[in-house]
Amino acid sequence: PITDFTRIREASFLWTYGSSPYAGDMLHLPPLVLAVLSPLAGTPAPLWSLAFFFVFLQLFTAATIFGIGQIYELGVESKEDCCLGGLALGDEQTEAEDFARAAQDNDLVDDAQIEVEFIRVRGRKSGAGLVALIYFLNPYCILTCVGLSTLVVDHLFLASAILAAMQGKQRTVGQSMAVAILLSPYALTLLPPVCLLLERSHRQHSLASSVYAVCKWTLVLVVMCCAIMATIVPMHRALEWVRPVYEFTFTVPDLTPNVGLFWYFFIEIFDHFKSFFLFIFQYSMLLYPLPLALRLRHRPAFLAVLTLGIMAVFKSYPSIGDAALYMPMLVIFHQSLSDMRRMFILAQIFLFVSVLAPFFWDAWIVTGAGNANFYYALTLAYGIAQVMILSEALLAVLRADKRGRFRLFLKEQ
């Protein structure tokens, strides 16, 4: 109900004839999006022009992801000694004792030496082009373009914010984050990794420096975001669009079936419990950024992609296009994620859901041969599969860091 281009068409018609585009329950996007897309939506534009516009945005986003991959491969985070910053607070002595015992095991030492040789022979080949190609040819990404979803605009600014942060361009980061937050308030959860990426140029991985970086850059970016949004959106019309845009996102009044976890749950519960569970569901998004930022302070680029995945799973009105952004970007970290487990099972779940979802939707909505449980079971499996992928990716990175510290420990012996 938020990213549908048809709603922008109808809102543009109202706007053209002097009515408020936010009258009724049609438009739930900020005026900036309406102003940009109105030339395409306000007239009966040919299909090729719309397709060209959305494909151009996807190409621009793919180029941005390509830049992210290149900078990552040349940066500190891809180096082996980056793993030294991943040690949990207070575990230095315990891990040193574990490594000392493991060094007595010839099999573990041989495995570590083989892994060192494998990394040396394999080298660090550039995979940025492959990542961009995977994003552009991703079936979920293609479906987002075919469905004319405005989510491609969100993708562009989220990826631009990450790229600008990796390049240290503070003004561009502020502008991109301002627009991203304007489009979706869930982009606020991306502030900690963006702040750590900006601080990466200092090459300090201590806990104190990470906390200071998050606090300092969060304050700077919030001020910049507020200033930019104040110039983009006329403040005298703020009350007209804030309620249909942000209150709609957080209160979830439209329970149209989607690939998220909210709609079926709030259909089933009693109304007097709705406020409590809304708070729990929305508050859960705030539980992850800071703890993950403290644990992954040495890997801010991976933390940014992980945060995009959390947004895709737990936002109130998700679509398949949300997964089309973070999944290809995980390939950037292929060396650290080579130890991911259960990938065959997770791939089968995604294939199963992608193939059966249209049929179950048709059986429920069109023919009436099924009920909501058919479709919700698939969306639940889809959500669980995404959570498992994010969990396996996080565990694989932590395991890779520990193996890297063990190899460095052996070199010092």
CSV table of C-alpha atoms in Angstrom, one decimal:
chain,number,residue,atom,x,y,z
A,1,PRO,CA,0.0,0.0,0.0
A,2,ILE,CA,3.0,2.4,0.2
A,3,THR,CA,5.2,1.7,-2.8
A,4,ASP,CA,2.4,1.0,-5.4
A,5,PHE,CA,2.8,3.3,-8.4
A,6,THR,CA,-0.9,3.2,-9.1
A,7,ARG,CA,-1.5,5.2,-5.9
A,8,ILE,CA,0.9,7.9,-7.2
A,9,ARG,CA,-1.1,8.1,-10.4
A,10,GLU,CA,-4.3,8.7,-8.5
A,11,ALA,CA,-2.7,11.2,-6.1
A,12,SER,CA,-1.2,13.1,-9.1
A,13,PHE,CA,-4.7,13.4,-10.6
A,14,LEU,CA,-6.0,14.9,-7.4
A,15,TRP,CA,-3.0,17.2,-7.2
A,16,THR,CA,-3.4,18.4,-10.8
A,17,TYR,CA,-7.1,19.4,-10.2
A,18,GLY,CA,-6.3,21.3,-7.0
A,19,SER,CA,-7.3,18.7,-4.4
A,20,SER,CA,-5.1,17.4,-1.7
A,21,PRO,CA,-3.2,14.2,-2.8
A,22,TYR,CA,-3.5,13.0,0.8
A,23,ALA,CA,-7.3,13.1,0.9
A,24,GLY,CA,-8.7,9.8,1.7
A,25,ASP,CA,-6.4,6.8,2.1
A,26,MET,CA,-4.5,6.8,-1.2
A,27,LEU,CA,-1.0,8.3,-0.9
A,28,HIS,CA,1.4,7.3,1.9
A,29,LEU,CA,4.6,8.8,0.5
A,30,PRO,CA,6.1,12.2,1.2
A,31,PRO,CA,5.6,15.1,-1.2
A,32,LEU,CA,9.1,14.8,-2.5
A,33,VAL,CA,8.3,11.5,-4.2
A,34,LEU,CA,5.1,12.8,-5.6
A,35,ALA,CA,6.8,15.9,-7.0
A,36,VAL,CA,9.5,13.8,-8.7
A,37,LEU,CA,7.2,11.1,-10.1
A,38,SER,CA,4.3,13.3,-11.0
A,39,PRO,CA,5.5,14.0,-14.5
A,40,LEU,CA,5.4,10.3,-15.2
A,41,ALA,CA,2.2,9.6,-13.3
A,42,GLY,CA,0.2,12.6,-14.2
A,43,THR,CA,0.0,11.9,-17.9
A,44,PRO,CA,-0.8,8.7,-19.7
A,45,ALA,CA,2.9,8.0,-20.3
A,46,PRO,CA,3.8,5.1,-22.5
A,47,LEU,CA,4.9,1.9,-20.8
A,48,TRP,CA,8.4,2.1,-22.3
A,49,SER,CA,9.1,5.5,-20.6
A,50,LEU,CA,8.1,4.2,-17.2
A,51,ALA,CA,10.2,1.0,-17.8
A,52,PHE,CA,13.2,3.1,-18.9
A,53,PHE,CA,12.9,5.3,-15.7
A,54,PHE,CA,12.8,2.4,-13.3
A,55,VAL,CA,15.5,0.4,-15.1
A,56,PHE,CA,17.7,3.6,-15.1
A,57,LEU,CA,17.2,3.8,-11.3
A,58,GLN,CA,18.1,0.1,-10.9
A,59,LEU,CA,21.2,0.6,-13.1
A,60,PHE,CA,22.3,3.6,-11.0
A,61,THR,CA,21.8,1.5,-7.8
A,62,ALA,CA,23.8,-1.3,-9.3
A,63,ALA,CA,26.6,1.1,-10.1
A,64,THR,CA,26.5,2.3,-6.5
A,65,ILE,CA,26.7,-1.3,-5.2
A,66,PHE,CA,29.7,-1.8,-7.6
A,67,GLY,CA,31.4,1.2,-5.9
A,68,ILE,CA,30.7,-0.2,-2.5
A,69,GLY,CA,32.3,-3.6,-3.4
A,70,GLN,CA,35.4,-1.9,-4.9
A,71,ILE,CA,35.9,0.3,-1.8
A,72,TYR,CA,35.4,-2.7,0.5
A,73,GLU,CA,38.0,-4.8,-1.3
A,74,LEU,CA,40.6,-2.0,-1.1
A,75,GLY,CA,39.7,-1.0,2.5
A,76,VAL,CA,40.7,-2.0,6.0
A,77,GLU,CA,37.7,-4.3,6.6
A,78,SER,CA,38.8,-6.8,3.9
A,79,LYS,CA,42.3,-7.2,5.4
A,80,GLU,CA,43.1,-10.1,7.6
A,81,ASP,CA,44.2,-8.1,10.7
A,82,CYS,CA,40.7,-6.5,10.8
A,83,CYS,CA,39.6,-9.6,12.8
A,84,LEU,CA,41.6,-8.2,15.8
A,85,GLY,CA,38.9,-5.7,16.4
A,86,GLY,CA,36.2,-8.3,16.7
A,87,LEU,CA,37.1,-9.7,20.1
A,88,ALA,CA,34.3,-9.3,22.6
A,89,LEU,CA,35.0,-7.1,25.6
A,90,GLY,CA,36.8,-9.1,28.4
A,91,ASP,CA,37.5,-12.2,26.3
A,92,GLU,CA,41.1,-11.5,25.5
A,93,GLN,CA,42.6,-13.7,28.2
A,94,THR,CA,40.1,-16.5,27.7
A,95,GLU,CA,40.7,-16.6,23.9
A,96,ALA,CA,44.5,-16.5,24.3
A,97,GLU,CA,44.3,-19.6,26.6
A,98,ASP,CA,42.0,-21.4,24.1
A,99,PHE,CA,44.4,-20.6,21.2
A,100,ALA,CA,47.4,-21.8,23.3
A,101,ARG,CA,45.6,-25.2,23.8
A,102,ALA,CA,44.5,-25.3,20.2
A,103,ALA,CA,48.1,-24.7,19.0
A,104,GLN,CA,49.0,-28.1,20.6
A,105,ASP,CA,46.6,-29.8,18.2
A,106,ASN,CA,48.5,-30.6,15.0
A,107,ASP,CA,45.3,-31.0,13.0
A,108,LEU,CA,44.0,-27.6,13.9
A,109,VAL,CA,47.4,-26.0,13.1
A,110,ASP,CA,47.5,-27.9,9.7
A,111,ASP,CA,44.0,-26.6,8.9
A,112,ALA,CA,45.0,-23.1,9.7
A,113,GLN,CA,48.1,-23.3,7.5
A,114,ILE,CA,46.1,-24.8,4.6
A,115,GLU,CA,43.6,-22.0,4.9
A,116,VAL,CA,46.4,-19.4,4.8
A,117,GLU,CA,47.8,-21.1,1.7
A,118,PHE,CA,44.3,-21.2,0.1
A,119,ILE,CA,43.8,-17.5,0.7
A,120,ARG,CA,47.2,-16.7,-0.8
A,121,VAL,CA,46.6,-18.8,-3.9
A,122,ARG,CA,43.1,-17.6,-4.4
A,123,GLY,CA,44.1,-14.0,-3.8
A,124,ARG,CA,41.6,-11.2,-3.4
A,125,LYS,CA,39.9,-11.2,-6.8
A,126,SER,CA,37.5,-8.4,-7.4
A,127,GLY,CA,33.9,-9.5,-7.2
A,128,ALA,CA,32.3,-6.0,-7.2
A,129,GLY,CA,31.1,-6.4,-10.8
A,130,LEU,CA,29.6,-9.8,-10.0
A,131,VAL,CA,27.7,-8.3,-7.0
A,132,ALA,CA,26.3,-5.5,-9.2
A,133,LEU,CA,25.3,-8.0,-11.8
A,134,ILE,CA,23.6,-10.2,-9.3
A,135,TYR,CA,21.6,-7.3,-8.0
A,136,PHE,CA,20.5,-6.1,-11.4
A,137,LEU,CA,19.5,-9.6,-12.6
A,138,ASN,CA,18.0,-10.7,-9.3
A,139,PRO,CA,14.4,-12.0,-10.0
A,140,TYR,CA,13.1,-10.0,-7.0
A,141,CYS,CA,14.7,-6.9,-8.4
A,142,ILE,CA,13.2,-7.6,-11.8
A,143,LEU,CA,9.8,-8.1,-10.3
A,144,THR,CA,10.2,-4.8,-8.4
A,145,CYS,CA,10.8,-3.0,-11.8
A,146,VAL,CA,7.9,-4.8,-13.5
A,147,GLY,CA,5.6,-3.9,-10.7
A,148,LEU,CA,6.7,-0.2,-10.9
A,149,SER,CA,7.4,-0.1,-7.2
A,150,THR,CA,8.8,3.1,-5.8
A,151,LEU,CA,11.1,1.0,-3.6
A,152,VAL,CA,13.8,1.4,-6.3
A,153,VAL,CA,14.1,5.0,-5.1
A,154,ASP,CA,14.6,3.8,-1.5
A,155,HIS,CA,17.3,1.4,-2.8
A,156,LEU,CA,19.1,4.2,-4.6
A,157,PHE,CA,19.4,6.5,-1.6
A,158,LEU,CA,20.2,3.7,0.9
A,159,ALA,CA,23.0,2.4,-1.2
A,160,SER,CA,24.2,6.0,-1.9
A,161,ALA,CA,24.4,6.7,1.8
A,162,ILE,CA,26.6,3.6,2.4
A,163,LEU,CA,28.9,4.4,-0.5
A,164,ALA,CA,29.3,8.1,0.5
A,165,ALA,CA,30.0,7.0,4.1
A,166,MET,CA,32.7,4.6,2.9
A,167,GLN,CA,34.2,7.5,0.8
A,168,GLY,CA,34.0,9.8,3.8
A,169,LYS,CA,31.8,12.4,2.1
A,170,GLN,CA,29.9,13.8,5.0
A,171,ARG,CA,27.6,16.2,3.0
A,172,THR,CA,26.5,13.4,0.6
A,173,VAL,CA,25.9,11.1,3.5
A,174,GLY,CA,23.7,13.7,5.2
A,175,GLN,CA,21.7,14.3,2.0
A,176,SER,CA,21.2,10.6,1.2
A,177,MET,CA,20.3,9.7,4.7
A,178,ALA,CA,17.8,12.7,4.9
A,179,VAL,CA,16.0,11.5,1.8
A,180,ALA,CA,16.1,7.8,2.9
A,181,ILE,CA,14.6,8.7,6.3
A,182,LEU,CA,12.1,10.9,4.5
A,183,LEU,CA,11.0,7.9,2.4
A,184,SER,CA,11.1,5.4,5.2
A,185,PRO,CA,11.7,6.2,8.9
A,186,TYR,CA,13.2,2.7,9.3
A,187,ALA,CA,16.3,4.1,7.7
A,188,LEU,CA,17.1,5.6,11.0
A,189,THR,CA,18.5,2.2,12.1
A,190,LEU,CA,21.2,2.6,9.5
A,191,LEU,CA,22.7,5.5,11.4
A,192,PRO,CA,25.1,3.4,13.6
A,193,PRO,CA,26.9,1.6,10.7
A,194,VAL,CA,27.0,4.8,8.6
A,195,CYS,CA,28.6,6.6,11.6
A,196,LEU,CA,31.2,3.8,12.0
A,197,LEU,CA,31.9,3.9,8.2
A,198,LEU,CA,32.6,7.7,8.5
A,199,GLU,CA,34.9,7.1,11.4
A,200,ARG,CA,36.7,4.3,9.5
A,201,SER,CA,39.3,6.7,8.2
A,202,HIS,CA,40.7,7.1,11.7
A,203,ARG,CA,41.3,3.3,11.8
A,204,GLN,CA,40.5,3.1,15.5
A,205,HIS,CA,38.6,-0.1,16.6
A,206,SER,CA,38.5,0.4,20.4
A,207,LEU,CA,35.1,0.3,22.1
A,208,ALA,CA,35.5,3.9,23.4
A,209,SER,CA,36.3,5.3,19.9
A,210,SER,CA,33.3,3.3,18.4
A,211,VAL,CA,30.9,4.7,20.9
A,212,TYR,CA,32.2,8.2,20.4
A,213,ALA,CA,32.0,7.9,16.6
A,214,VAL,CA,28.4,6.7,16.8
A,215,CYS,CA,27.3,9.5,19.1
A,216,LYS,CA,29.2,12.2,17.3
A,217,TRP,CA,28.2,11.3,13.7
A,218,THR,CA,24.6,10.5,14.7
A,219,LEU,CA,24.3,14.0,16.1
A,220,VAL,CA,25.8,15.5,13.0
A,221,LEU,CA,23.7,13.5,10.6
A,222,VAL,CA,20.5,14.1,12.5
A,223,VAL,CA,21.1,17.9,12.3
A,224,MET,CA,21.9,17.6,8.6
A,225,CYS,CA,18.9,15.5,8.0
A,226,CYS,CA,16.6,17.9,9.7
A,227,ALA,CA,18.1,20.9,7.8
A,228,ILE,CA,17.8,19.2,4.5
A,229,MET,CA,14.2,17.9,5.1
A,230,ALA,CA,13.2,21.4,6.2
A,231,THR,CA,14.4,22.8,2.8
A,232,ILE,CA,12.9,20.0,0.7
A,233,VAL,CA,9.4,19.9,2.3
A,234,PRO,CA,7.4,23.1,2.9
A,235,MET,CA,6.9,23.2,6.6
A,236,HIS,CA,3.6,24.9,6.4
A,237,ARG,CA,2.2,21.7,4.8
A,238,ALA,CA,3.9,19.4,7.2
A,239,LEU,CA,0.8,18.4,9.2
A,240,GLU,CA,-1.0,17.6,6.0
A,241,TRP,CA,1.4,14.8,5.0
A,242,VAL,CA,3.0,13.6,8.2
A,243,ARG,CA,0.0,11.8,9.5
A,244,PRO,CA,-0.8,9.9,6.2
A,245,VAL,CA,2.9,9.0,5.8
A,246,TYR,CA,4.5,8.3,9.2
A,247,GLU,CA,1.5,7.6,11.3
A,248,PHE,CA,0.3,5.1,8.7
A,249,THR,CA,3.6,3.3,8.8
A,250,PHE,CA,3.7,3.0,12.6
A,251,THR,CA,0.1,2.3,13.3
A,252,VAL,CA,-0.5,-0.2,10.5
A,253,PRO,CA,-4.2,0.5,9.7
A,254,ASP,CA,-4.1,-1.1,6.3
A,255,LEU,CA,-3.9,-4.9,6.7
A,256,THR,CA,-3.6,-5.6,3.0
A,257,PRO,CA,-1.8,-9.0,2.6
A,258,ASN,CA,1.9,-8.7,1.9
A,259,VAL,CA,5.1,-10.6,2.5
A,260,GLY,CA,5.5,-9.2,6.0
A,261,LEU,CA,4.6,-10.4,9.5
A,262,PHE,CA,2.2,-7.7,10.6
A,263,TRP,CA,-0.9,-8.1,8.5
A,264,TYR,CA,-2.2,-11.6,9.6
A,265,PHE,CA,-1.2,-11.1,13.2
A,266,PHE,CA,-3.2,-7.9,13.6
A,267,ILE,CA,-6.2,-9.4,11.7
A,268,GLU,CA,-6.4,-12.1,14.3
A,269,ILE,CA,-5.8,-10.2,17.6
A,270,PHE,CA,-8.5,-8.3,19.5
A,271,ASP,CA,-8.5,-4.5,19.0
A,272,HIS,CA,-7.8,-3.7,22.6
A,273,PHE,CA,-4.5,-5.6,22.4
A,274,LYS,CA,-3.4,-3.9,19.2
A,275,SER,CA,-1.6,-0.9,20.7
A,276,PHE,CA,0.5,-3.1,23.0
A,277,PHE,CA,1.6,-5.4,20.2
A,278,LEU,CA,2.2,-2.5,17.8
A,279,PHE,CA,4.6,-1.1,20.3
A,280,ILE,CA,6.3,-4.5,20.7
A,281,PHE,CA,6.6,-5.0,16.9
A,282,GLN,CA,7.9,-1.5,16.1
A,283,TYR,CA,10.1,-1.3,19.2
A,284,SER,CA,11.9,-4.5,18.2
A,285,MET,CA,13.5,-2.7,15.4
A,286,LEU,CA,15.3,-0.5,17.9
A,287,LEU,CA,16.8,-3.5,19.8
A,288,TYR,CA,19.3,-4.5,17.1
A,289,PRO,CA,21.3,-1.4,15.9
A,290,LEU,CA,23.4,-0.5,18.9
A,291,PRO,CA,24.2,-4.0,20.2
A,292,LEU,CA,25.2,-5.1,16.7
A,293,ALA,CA,27.2,-1.9,16.3
A,294,LEU,CA,29.2,-2.6,19.4
A,295,ARG,CA,29.9,-6.2,18.4
A,296,LEU,CA,30.6,-5.5,14.8
A,297,ARG,CA,32.4,-2.2,15.2
A,298,HIS,CA,35.3,-3.5,13.3
A,299,ARG,CA,33.1,-4.5,10.3
A,300,PRO,CA,30.8,-1.5,9.6
A,301,ALA,CA,30.2,-2.4,6.0
A,302,PHE,CA,28.9,-5.8,6.9
A,303,LEU,CA,26.9,-4.2,9.7
A,304,ALA,CA,25.2,-1.9,7.2
A,305,VAL,CA,24.1,-4.8,5.0
A,306,LEU,CA,23.0,-6.7,8.0
A,307,THR,CA,20.9,-3.7,9.1
A,308,LEU,CA,19.3,-3.5,5.6
A,309,GLY,CA,18.3,-7.2,6.1
A,310,ILE,CA,16.7,-6.5,9.5
A,311,MET,CA,14.8,-3.6,8.0
A,312,ALA,CA,13.5,-5.9,5.2
A,313,VAL,CA,12.2,-8.5,7.7
A,314,PHE,CA,10.7,-6.4,10.4
A,315,LYS,CA,9.3,-3.3,8.7
A,316,SER,CA,5.5,-3.0,8.7
A,317,TYR,CA,4.9,-3.0,4.9
A,318,PRO,CA,7.7,-5.0,3.3
A,319,SER,CA,7.8,-6.3,-0.2
A,320,ILE,CA,10.1,-8.7,-2.1
A,321,GLY,CA,12.1,-5.8,-3.3
A,322,ASP,CA,13.5,-5.2,0.2
A,323,ALA,CA,15.3,-8.6,0.0
A,324,ALA,CA,16.6,-7.7,-3.5
A,325,LEU,CA,18.9,-5.1,-2.0
A,326,TYR,CA,20.7,-6.8,0.9
A,327,MET,CA,21.0,-10.3,-0.4
A,328,PRO,CA,23.2,-9.5,-3.4
A,329,MET,CA,25.3,-7.2,-1.2
A,330,LEU,CA,26.1,-10.2,1.1
A,331,VAL,CA,28.2,-11.5,-1.8
A,332,ILE,CA,30.6,-8.7,-1.2
A,333,PHE,CA,31.7,-10.5,1.9
A,334,HIS,CA,32.0,-13.9,0.2
A,335,GLN,CA,35.4,-14.7,1.8
A,336,SER,CA,34.0,-14.3,5.3
A,337,LEU,CA,30.7,-16.0,4.5
A,338,SER,CA,32.2,-19.1,2.9
A,339,ASP,CA,31.5,-20.9,6.1
A,340,MET,CA,27.7,-20.3,6.0
A,341,ARG,CA,25.6,-23.4,6.8
A,342,ARG,CA,22.2,-24.7,5.7
A,343,MET,CA,22.5,-22.7,2.5
A,344,PHE,CA,20.9,-25.5,0.4
A,345,ILE,CA,17.9,-25.7,2.7
A,346,LEU,CA,17.5,-21.9,2.7
A,347,ALA,CA,17.8,-21.8,-1.1
A,348,GLN,CA,15.1,-24.4,-1.4
A,349,ILE,CA,12.8,-22.4,1.0
A,350,PHE,CA,13.2,-19.3,-1.2
A,351,LEU,CA,12.5,-21.3,-4.3
A,352,PHE,CA,9.5,-22.9,-2.7
A,353,VAL,CA,8.1,-19.6,-1.6
A,354,SER,CA,8.7,-17.8,-4.8
A,355,VAL,CA,7.0,-20.4,-7.0
A,356,LEU,CA,4.0,-21.2,-4.8
A,357,ALA,CA,3.2,-17.7,-3.5
A,358,PRO,CA,1.4,-16.6,-6.7
A,359,PHE,CA,-0.6,-19.8,-6.8
A,360,PHE,CA,-1.6,-19.6,-3.1
A,361,TRP,CA,-2.6,-15.9,-3.6
A,362,ASP,CA,-4.8,-16.9,-6.6
A,363,ALA,CA,-6.4,-19.8,-4.7
A,364,TRP,CA,-7.2,-17.4,-1.8
A,365,ILE,CA,-8.1,-14.1,-3.4
A,366,VAL,CA,-9.2,-15.0,-7.0
A,367,THR,CA,-10.8,-18.4,-7.0
A,368,GLY,CA,-11.7,-18.6,-3.3
A,369,ALA,CA,-10.5,-22.2,-3.1
A,370,GLY,CA,-8.2,-21.5,-0.1
A,371,ASN,CA,-8.0,-19.2,2.9
A,372,ALA,CA,-5.5,-16.8,4.4
A,373,ASN,CA,-3.6,-19.6,6.1
A,374,PHE,CA,-2.3,-20.8,2.8
A,375,TYR,CA,-0.7,-17.5,1.9
A,376,TYR,CA,0.4,-16.6,5.4
A,377,ALA,CA,2.2,-19.9,5.9
A,378,LEU,CA,4.4,-18.9,2.9
A,379,THR,CA,5.1,-15.4,4.2
A,380,LEU,CA,6.0,-16.9,7.5
A,381,ALA,CA,8.4,-19.3,5.9
A,382,TYR,CA,9.8,-16.4,3.8
A,383,GLY,CA,10.4,-14.3,7.0
A,384,ILE,CA,12.0,-17.2,8.9
A,385,ALA,CA,14.3,-17.9,5.9
A,386,GLN,CA,15.5,-14.3,5.9
A,387,VAL,CA,16.1,-14.4,9.6
A,388,MET,CA,18.1,-17.6,9.2
A,389,ILE,CA,20.2,-16.1,6.4
A,390,LEU,CA,21.0,-13.1,8.5
A,391,SER,CA,21.8,-15.2,11.5
A,392,GLU,CA,24.0,-17.6,9.5
A,393,ALA,CA,25.8,-14.6,7.9
A,394,LEU,CA,26.5,-13.1,11.3
A,395,LEU,CA,27.8,-16.4,12.8
A,396,ALA,CA,29.9,-17.0,9.7
A,397,VAL,CA,31.6,-13.6,10.0
A,398,LEU,CA,32.3,-14.2,13.8
A,399,ARG,CA,33.7,-17.6,13.0
A,400,ALA,CA,35.9,-16.2,10.2
A,401,ASP,CA,37.2,-13.5,12.6
A,402,LYS,CA,38.1,-16.1,15.2
A,403,ARG,CA,39.9,-18.2,12.6
A,404,GLY,CA,41.8,-15.1,11.5
A,405,ARG,CA,42.9,-14.3,15.0
A,406,PHE,CA,44.0,-17.9,15.4
A,407,ARG,CA,46.2,-17.6,12.3
A,408,LEU,CA,47.7,-14.4,13.6
A,409,PHE,CA,48.3,-16.1,16.9
A,410,LEU,CA,50.2,-18.9,15.2
A,411,LYS,CA,52.3,-16.4,13.2
A,412,GLU,CA,53.5,-14.8,16.5
A,413,GLN,CA,54.6,-18.2,17.9
